[in-house]
CSV table of C-alpha atoms (C1' of nucleotides) in Angstrom, one decimal:
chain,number,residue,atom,x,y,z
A,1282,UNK,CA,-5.1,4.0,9.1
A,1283,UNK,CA,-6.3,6.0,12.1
A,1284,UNK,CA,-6.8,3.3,13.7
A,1285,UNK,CA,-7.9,2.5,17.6
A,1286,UNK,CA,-5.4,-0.1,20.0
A,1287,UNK,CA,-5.8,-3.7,20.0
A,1288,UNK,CA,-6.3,-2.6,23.9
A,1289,UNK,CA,-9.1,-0.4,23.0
A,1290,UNK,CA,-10.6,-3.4,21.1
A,1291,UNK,CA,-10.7,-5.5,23.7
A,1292,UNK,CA,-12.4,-3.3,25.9
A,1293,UNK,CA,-14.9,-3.3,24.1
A,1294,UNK,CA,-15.4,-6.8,23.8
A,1295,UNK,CA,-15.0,-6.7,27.6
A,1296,UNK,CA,-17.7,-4.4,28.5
A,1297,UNK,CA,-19.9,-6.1,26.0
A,1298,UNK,CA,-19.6,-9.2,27.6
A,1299,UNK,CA,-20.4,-7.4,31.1
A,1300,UNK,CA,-23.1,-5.0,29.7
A,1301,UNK,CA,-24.8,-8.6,28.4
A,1302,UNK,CA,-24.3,-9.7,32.2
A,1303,UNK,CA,-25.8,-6.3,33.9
A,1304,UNK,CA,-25.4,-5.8,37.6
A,1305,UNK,CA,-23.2,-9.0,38.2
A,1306,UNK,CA,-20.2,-8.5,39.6
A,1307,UNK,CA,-17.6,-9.7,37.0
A,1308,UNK,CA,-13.9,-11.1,38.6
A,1309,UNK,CA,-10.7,-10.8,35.9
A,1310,UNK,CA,-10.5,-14.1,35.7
A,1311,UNK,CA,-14.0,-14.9,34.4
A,1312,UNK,CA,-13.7,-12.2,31.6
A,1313,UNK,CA,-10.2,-13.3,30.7
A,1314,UNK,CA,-12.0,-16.7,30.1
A,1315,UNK,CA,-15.1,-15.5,28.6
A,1316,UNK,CA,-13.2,-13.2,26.3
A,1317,UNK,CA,-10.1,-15.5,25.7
A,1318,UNK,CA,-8.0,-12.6,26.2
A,1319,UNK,CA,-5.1,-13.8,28.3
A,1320,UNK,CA,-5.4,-12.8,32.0
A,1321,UNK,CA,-2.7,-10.1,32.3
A,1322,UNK,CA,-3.9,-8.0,30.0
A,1323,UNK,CA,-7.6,-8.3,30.9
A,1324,UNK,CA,-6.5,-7.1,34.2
A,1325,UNK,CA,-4.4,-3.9,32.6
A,1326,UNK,CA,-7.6,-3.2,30.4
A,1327,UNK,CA,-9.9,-3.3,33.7
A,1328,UNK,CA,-7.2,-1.0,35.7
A,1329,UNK,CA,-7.6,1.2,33.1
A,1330,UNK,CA,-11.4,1.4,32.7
A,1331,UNK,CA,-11.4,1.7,36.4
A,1332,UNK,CA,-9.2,4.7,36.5
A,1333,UNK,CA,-11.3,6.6,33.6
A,1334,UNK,CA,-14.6,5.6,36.3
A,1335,UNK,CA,-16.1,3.2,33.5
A,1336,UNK,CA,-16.0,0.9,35.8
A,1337,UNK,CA,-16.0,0.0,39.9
A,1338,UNK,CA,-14.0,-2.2,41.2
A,1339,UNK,CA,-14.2,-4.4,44.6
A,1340,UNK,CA,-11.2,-5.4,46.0
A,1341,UNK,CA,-10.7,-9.0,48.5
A,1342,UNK,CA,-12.5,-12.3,47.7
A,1343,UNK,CA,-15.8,-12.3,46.0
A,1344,UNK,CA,-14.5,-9.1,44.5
A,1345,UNK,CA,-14.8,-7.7,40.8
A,1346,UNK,CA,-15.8,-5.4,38.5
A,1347,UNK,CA,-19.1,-3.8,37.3
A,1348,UNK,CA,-20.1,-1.0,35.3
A,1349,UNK,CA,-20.6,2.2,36.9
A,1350,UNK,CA,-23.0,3.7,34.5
A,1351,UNK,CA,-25.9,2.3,32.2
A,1352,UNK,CA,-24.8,0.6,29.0
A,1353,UNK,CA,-26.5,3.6,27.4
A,1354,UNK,CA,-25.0,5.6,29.2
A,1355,UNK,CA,-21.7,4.6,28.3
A,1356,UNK,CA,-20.2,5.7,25.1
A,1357,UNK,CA,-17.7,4.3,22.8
A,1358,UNK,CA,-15.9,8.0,23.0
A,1359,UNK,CA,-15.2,7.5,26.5
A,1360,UNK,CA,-13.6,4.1,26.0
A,1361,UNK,CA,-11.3,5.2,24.0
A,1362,UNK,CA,-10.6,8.2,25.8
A,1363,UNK,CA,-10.0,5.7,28.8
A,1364,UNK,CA,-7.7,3.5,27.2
A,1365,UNK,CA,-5.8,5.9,25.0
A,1366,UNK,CA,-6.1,9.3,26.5
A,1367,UNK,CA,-7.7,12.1,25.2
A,1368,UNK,CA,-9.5,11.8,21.3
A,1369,UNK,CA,-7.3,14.5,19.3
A,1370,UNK,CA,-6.0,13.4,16.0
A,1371,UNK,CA,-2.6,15.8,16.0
A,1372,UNK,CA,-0.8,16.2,18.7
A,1373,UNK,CA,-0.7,20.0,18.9
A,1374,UNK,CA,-4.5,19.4,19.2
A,1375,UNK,CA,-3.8,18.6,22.6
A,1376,UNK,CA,-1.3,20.7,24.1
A,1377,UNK,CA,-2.2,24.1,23.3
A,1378,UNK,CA,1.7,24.8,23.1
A,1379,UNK,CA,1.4,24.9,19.3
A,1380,UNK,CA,3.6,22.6,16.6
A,1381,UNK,CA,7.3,23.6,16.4
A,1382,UNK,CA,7.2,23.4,12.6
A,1383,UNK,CA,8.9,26.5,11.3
A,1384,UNK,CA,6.3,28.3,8.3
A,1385,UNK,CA,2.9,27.0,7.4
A,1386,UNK,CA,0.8,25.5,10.7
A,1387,UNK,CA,-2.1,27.9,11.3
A,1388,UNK,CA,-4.3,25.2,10.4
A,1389,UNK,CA,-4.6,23.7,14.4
A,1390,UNK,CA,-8.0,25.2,13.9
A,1391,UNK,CA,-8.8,22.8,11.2
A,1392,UNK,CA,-7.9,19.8,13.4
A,1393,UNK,CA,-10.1,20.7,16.3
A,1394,UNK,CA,-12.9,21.1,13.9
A,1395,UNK,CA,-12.2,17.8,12.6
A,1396,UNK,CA,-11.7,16.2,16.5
A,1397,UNK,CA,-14.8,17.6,17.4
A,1398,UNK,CA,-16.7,15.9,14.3
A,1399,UNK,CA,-14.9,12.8,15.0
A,1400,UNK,CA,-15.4,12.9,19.1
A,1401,UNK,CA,-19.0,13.6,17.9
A,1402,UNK,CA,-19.4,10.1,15.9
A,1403,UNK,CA,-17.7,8.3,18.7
A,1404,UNK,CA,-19.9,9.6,21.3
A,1405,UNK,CA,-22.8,8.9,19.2
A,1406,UNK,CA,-22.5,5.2,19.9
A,1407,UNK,CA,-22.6,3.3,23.5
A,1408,UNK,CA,-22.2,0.3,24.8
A,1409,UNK,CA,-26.2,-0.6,24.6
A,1410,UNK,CA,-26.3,0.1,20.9
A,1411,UNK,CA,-23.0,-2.4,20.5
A,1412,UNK,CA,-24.9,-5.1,22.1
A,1413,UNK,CA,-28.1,-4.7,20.0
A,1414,UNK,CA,-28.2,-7.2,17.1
A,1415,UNK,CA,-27.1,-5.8,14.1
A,1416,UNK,CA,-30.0,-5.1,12.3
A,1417,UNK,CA,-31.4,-2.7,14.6
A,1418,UNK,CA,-28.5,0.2,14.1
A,1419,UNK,CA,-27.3,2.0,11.3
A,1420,UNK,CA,-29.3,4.5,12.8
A,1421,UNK,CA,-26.6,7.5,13.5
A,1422,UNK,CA,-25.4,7.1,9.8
A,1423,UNK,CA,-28.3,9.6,8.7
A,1424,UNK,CA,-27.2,12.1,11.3
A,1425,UNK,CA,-23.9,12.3,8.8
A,1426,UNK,CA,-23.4,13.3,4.9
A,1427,UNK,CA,-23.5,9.6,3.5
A,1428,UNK,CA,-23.7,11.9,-0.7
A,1429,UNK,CA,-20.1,12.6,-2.6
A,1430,UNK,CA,-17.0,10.6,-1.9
A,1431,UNK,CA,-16.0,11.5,-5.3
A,1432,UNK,CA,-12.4,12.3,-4.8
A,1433,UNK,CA,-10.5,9.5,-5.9
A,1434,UNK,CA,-8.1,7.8,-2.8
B,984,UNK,CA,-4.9,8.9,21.2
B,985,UNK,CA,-6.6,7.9,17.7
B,986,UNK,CA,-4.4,9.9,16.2
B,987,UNK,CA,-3.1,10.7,12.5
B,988,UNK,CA,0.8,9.9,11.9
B,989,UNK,CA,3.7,12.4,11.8
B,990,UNK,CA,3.7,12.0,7.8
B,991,UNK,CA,-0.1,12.4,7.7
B,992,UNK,CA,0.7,15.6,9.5
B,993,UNK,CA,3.5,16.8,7.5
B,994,UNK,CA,1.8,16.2,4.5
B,995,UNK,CA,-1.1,18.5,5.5
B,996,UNK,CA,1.9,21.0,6.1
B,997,UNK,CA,3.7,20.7,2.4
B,998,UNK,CA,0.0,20.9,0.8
B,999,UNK,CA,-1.0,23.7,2.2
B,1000,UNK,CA,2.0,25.4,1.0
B,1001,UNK,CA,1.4,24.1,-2.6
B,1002,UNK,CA,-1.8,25.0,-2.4
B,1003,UNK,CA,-1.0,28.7,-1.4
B,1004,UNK,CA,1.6,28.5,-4.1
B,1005,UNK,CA,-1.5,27.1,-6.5
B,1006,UNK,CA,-0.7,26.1,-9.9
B,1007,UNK,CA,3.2,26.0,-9.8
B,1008,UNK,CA,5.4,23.5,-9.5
B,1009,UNK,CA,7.3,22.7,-6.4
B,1010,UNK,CA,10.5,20.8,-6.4
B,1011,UNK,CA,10.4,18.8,-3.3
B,1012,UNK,CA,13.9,20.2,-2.4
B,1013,UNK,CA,12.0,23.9,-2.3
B,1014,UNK,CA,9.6,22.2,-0.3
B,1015,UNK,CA,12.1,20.9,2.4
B,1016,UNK,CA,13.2,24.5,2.6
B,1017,UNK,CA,10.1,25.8,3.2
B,1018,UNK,CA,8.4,24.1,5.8
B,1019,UNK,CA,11.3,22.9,7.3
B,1020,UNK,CA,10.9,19.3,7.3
B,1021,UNK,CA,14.1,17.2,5.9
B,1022,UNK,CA,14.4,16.4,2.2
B,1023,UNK,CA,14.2,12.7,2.3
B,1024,UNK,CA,11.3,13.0,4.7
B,1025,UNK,CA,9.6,15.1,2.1
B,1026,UNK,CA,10.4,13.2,-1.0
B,1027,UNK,CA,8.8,10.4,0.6
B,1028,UNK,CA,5.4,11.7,1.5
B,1029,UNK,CA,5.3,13.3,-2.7
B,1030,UNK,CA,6.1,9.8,-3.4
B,1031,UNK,CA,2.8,8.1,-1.6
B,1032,UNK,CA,0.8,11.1,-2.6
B,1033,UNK,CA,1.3,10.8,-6.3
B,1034,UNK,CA,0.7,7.2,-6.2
B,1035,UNK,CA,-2.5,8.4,-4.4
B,1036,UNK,CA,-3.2,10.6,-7.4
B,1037,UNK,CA,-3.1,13.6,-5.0
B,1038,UNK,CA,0.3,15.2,-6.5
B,1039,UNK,CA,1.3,15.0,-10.6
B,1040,UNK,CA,5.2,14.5,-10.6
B,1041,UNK,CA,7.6,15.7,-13.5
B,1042,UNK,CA,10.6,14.5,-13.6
B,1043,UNK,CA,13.7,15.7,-15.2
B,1044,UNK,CA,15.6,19.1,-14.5
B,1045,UNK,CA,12.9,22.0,-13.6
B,1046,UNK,CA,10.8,19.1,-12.3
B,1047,UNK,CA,8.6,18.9,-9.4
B,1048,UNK,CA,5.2,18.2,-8.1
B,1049,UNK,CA,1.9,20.1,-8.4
B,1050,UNK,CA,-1.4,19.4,-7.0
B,1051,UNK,CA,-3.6,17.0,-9.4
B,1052,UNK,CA,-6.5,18.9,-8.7
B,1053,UNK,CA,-8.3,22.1,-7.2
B,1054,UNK,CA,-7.7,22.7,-3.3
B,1055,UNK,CA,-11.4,22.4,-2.6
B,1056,UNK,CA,-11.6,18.8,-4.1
B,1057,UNK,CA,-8.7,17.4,-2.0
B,1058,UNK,CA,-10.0,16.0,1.0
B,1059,UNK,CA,-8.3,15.3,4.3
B,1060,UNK,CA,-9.7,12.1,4.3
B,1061,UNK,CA,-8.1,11.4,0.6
B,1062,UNK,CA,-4.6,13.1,1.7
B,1063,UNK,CA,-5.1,10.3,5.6
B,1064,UNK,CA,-5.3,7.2,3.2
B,1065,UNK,CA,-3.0,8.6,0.8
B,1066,UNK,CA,-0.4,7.8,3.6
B,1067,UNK,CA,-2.3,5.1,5.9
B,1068,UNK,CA,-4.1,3.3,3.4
B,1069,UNK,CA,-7.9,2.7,4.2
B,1070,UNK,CA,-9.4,5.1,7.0
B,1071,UNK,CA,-10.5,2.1,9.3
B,1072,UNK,CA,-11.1,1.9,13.3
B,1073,UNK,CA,-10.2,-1.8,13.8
B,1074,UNK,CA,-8.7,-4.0,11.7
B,1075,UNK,CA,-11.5,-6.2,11.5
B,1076,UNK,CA,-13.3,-3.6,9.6
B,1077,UNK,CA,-10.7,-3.4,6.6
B,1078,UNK,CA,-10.4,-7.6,6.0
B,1079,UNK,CA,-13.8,-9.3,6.1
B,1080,UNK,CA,-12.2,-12.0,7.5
B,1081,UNK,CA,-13.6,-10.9,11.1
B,1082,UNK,CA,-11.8,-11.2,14.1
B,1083,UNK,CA,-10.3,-14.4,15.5
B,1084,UNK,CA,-11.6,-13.1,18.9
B,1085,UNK,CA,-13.4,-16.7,20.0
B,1086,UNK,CA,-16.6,-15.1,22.1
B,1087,UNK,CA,-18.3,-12.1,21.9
B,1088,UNK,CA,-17.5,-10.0,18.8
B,1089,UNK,CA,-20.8,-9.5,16.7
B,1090,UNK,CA,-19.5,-5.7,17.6
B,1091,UNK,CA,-17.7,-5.2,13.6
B,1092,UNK,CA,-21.1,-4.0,12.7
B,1093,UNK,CA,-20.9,-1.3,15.1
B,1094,UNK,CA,-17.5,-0.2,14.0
B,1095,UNK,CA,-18.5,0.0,10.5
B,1096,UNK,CA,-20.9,3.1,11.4
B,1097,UNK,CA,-18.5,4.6,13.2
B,1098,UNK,CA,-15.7,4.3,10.7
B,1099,UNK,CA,-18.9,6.0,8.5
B,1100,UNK,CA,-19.3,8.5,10.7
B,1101,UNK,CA,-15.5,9.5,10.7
B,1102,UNK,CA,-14.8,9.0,7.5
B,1103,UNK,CA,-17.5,11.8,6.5
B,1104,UNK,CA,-16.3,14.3,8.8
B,1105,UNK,CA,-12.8,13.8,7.4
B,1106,UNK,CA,-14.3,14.0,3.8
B,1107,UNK,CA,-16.4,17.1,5.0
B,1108,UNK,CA,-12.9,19.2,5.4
B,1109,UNK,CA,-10.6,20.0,2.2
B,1110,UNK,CA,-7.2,21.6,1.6
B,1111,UNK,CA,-9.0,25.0,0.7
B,1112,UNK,CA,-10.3,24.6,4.0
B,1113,UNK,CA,-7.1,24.4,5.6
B,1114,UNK,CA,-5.4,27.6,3.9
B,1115,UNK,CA,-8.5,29.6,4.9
B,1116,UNK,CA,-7.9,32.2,7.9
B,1117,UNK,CA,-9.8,30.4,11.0
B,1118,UNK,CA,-12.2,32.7,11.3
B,1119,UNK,CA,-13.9,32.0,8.9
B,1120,UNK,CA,-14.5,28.3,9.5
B,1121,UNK,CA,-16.4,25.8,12.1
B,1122,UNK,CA,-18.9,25.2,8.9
B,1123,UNK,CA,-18.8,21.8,9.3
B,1124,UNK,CA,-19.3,21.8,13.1
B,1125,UNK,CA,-22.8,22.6,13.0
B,1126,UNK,CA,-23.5,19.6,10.3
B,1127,UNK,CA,-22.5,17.2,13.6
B,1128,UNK,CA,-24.9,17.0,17.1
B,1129,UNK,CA,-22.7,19.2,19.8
B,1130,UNK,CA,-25.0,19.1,22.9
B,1131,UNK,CA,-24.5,16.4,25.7
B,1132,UNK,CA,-20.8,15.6,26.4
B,1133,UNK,CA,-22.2,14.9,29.6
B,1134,UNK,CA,-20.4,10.7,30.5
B,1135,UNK,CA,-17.7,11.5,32.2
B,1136,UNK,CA,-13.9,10.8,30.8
C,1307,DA,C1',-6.0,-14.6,63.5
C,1308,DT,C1',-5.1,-16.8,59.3
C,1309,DT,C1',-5.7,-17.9,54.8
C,1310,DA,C1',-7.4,-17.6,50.1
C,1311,DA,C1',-9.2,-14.7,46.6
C,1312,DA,C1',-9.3,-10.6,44.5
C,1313,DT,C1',-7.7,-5.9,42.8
C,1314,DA,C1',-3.9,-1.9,42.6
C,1315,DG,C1',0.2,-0.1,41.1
C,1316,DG,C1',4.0,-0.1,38.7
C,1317,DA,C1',8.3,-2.0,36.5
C,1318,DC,C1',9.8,-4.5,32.9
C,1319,DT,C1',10.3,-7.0,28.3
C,1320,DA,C1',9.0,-8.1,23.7
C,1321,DA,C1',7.0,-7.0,19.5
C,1322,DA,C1',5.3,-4.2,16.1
C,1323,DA,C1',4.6,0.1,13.8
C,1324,DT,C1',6.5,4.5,12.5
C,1325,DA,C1',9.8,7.7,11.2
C,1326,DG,C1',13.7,8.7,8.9
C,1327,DT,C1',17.7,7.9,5.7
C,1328,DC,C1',20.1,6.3,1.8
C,1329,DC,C1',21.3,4.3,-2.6
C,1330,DC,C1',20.8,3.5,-7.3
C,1331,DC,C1',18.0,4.1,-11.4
C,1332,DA,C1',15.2,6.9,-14.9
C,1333,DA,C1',13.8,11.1,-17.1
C,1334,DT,C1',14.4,15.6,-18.9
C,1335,DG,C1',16.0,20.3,-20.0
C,1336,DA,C1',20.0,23.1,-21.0
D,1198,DT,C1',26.3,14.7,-22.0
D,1199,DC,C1',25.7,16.5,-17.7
D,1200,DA,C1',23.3,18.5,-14.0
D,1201,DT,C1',18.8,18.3,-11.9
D,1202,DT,C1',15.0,16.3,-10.4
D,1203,DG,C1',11.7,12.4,-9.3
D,1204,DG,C1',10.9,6.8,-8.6
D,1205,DG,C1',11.4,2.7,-6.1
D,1206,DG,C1',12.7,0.3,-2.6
D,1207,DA,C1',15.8,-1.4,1.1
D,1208,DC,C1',17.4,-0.5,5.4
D,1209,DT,C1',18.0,1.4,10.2
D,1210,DA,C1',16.6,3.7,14.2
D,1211,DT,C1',13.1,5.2,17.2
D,1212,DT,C1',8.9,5.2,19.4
D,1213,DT,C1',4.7,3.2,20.6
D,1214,DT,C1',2.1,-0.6,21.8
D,1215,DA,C1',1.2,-5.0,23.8
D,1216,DG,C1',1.9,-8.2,27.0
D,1217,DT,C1',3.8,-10.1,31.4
D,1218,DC,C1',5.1,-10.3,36.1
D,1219,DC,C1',6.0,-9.0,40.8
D,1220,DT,C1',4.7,-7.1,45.2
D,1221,DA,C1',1.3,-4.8,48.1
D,1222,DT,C1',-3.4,-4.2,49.7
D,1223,DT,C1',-8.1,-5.4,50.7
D,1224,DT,C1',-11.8,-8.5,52.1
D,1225,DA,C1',-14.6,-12.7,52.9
D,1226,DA,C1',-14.6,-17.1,54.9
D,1227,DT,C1',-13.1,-20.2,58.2
DNA sequence: ATTAAATAGGACTAAAATAGTCCCCAATGA
DNA sequence: TCATTGGGGACTATTTTAGTCCTATTTAAT
């Protein structure tokens, strides 16, 4: 289903809520109960976005998180990247080592065309535009081929 | 990772070969053999792609499986759902039940374009594609915006 | 100084998804 | 009629993901 983590979704949700909230200093705590995410996974979520810079922590009482970048400025590609590593549909996309698979795989080529397309649409979308209402988007669609899904699934 | 599954993966691998091999039948014991993936592995990937309409089975002795159409009309988006199911980034955006997340998550919108987005760069590559030397490829590339990978990750 | 409120890091467990195997049935050609 | 080949589905094992918890560190307030 090529599908992103239930942690990834979150995150989202997460940095929506802050984005909405700009430049206040957000504690776990108060996003776990904004969110209804439980608490202990809020906080694993925010380690993470820390770690990938998507976000700045302050440590001690009155501490928090905020978002280290615009919320245009952050895009959905890097979320992901932060929460799930880096955006590569095959493995052997990743390490350049190459698949062990015995005849047949000179088509790594093909994925990284096909991760590049894909890292492409993901960074086409931030933070600012999932916040909009949702009238105002479908925007990037026209950027794509939208004609021919004619091969039957 | 947002990646594709093993099976997804293998099934790009026993395509190609068919698709090199075009117009003959392939028992999926020859197949096993030839890419070096085990037979039951391989008899269940035919299985979900001619249920997906991607493979025509015969059965009987000198059976086997054969592509059910051209290389250059199969496309790696058909063969992903042919062993996923729907190509989808959350779940949210398969069921339009929407989320049970209580605040905050006007965002399915948002996914839907990006599940758009993907979705036509997987339907903008096809088995012919694959089987092609590399050179002679990044067509698609150039359809997608490349400049400013410039967040940081 | 001490304490309370926060995050940091990492270990651990539980749950779910994926991968892989196997069995019995149905079809077909020799 | 028998050997060969696919069909369907159940089942097990493995891996990944999700979720929790504990201990240390930092900092503001008193």
């Amino acid at each position: 289903m090529l599908k992103i983590s239930k942690l990834t979704d979150y995150a989202t949700v997460i940095l929506s809520f802050m984005a909405k909230n700009n430049q206040r200093v957000c504690a776990a705590m108060e996003l776990a109960t904004a969110t209804g995410i439980a608490l202990p996974t809020v906080s694993k979520i925010l380690k993470a976005l820390v770690n990938a810079k998507v976000l700045i922590s302050t440590r001690g009482a009155k501490g928090g998180y905020l978002l280290a970048a615009a919320p245009d400025k952050i895009t959905v590609a890097t979320i992901i990247s932060a929460l799930e590593g880096p955006i590569a549909v095959t493995e052997c996309s990743i390490s350049q080592q190459g698949c062990e698979q015995a005849a047949g795989c000179n088509i790594s080529g093909h994925w990284n065309v096909i991760n590049r397309a894909i890292y492409n649409a993901l960074e086409s979308v931030t933070l600012a535009d999932m916040i909009k209402p949702q009238e105002t988007l479908i925007p990037i669609a026209s950027l794509y081929r939208i004609e021919n899904h004619n091969v039957s699934q």
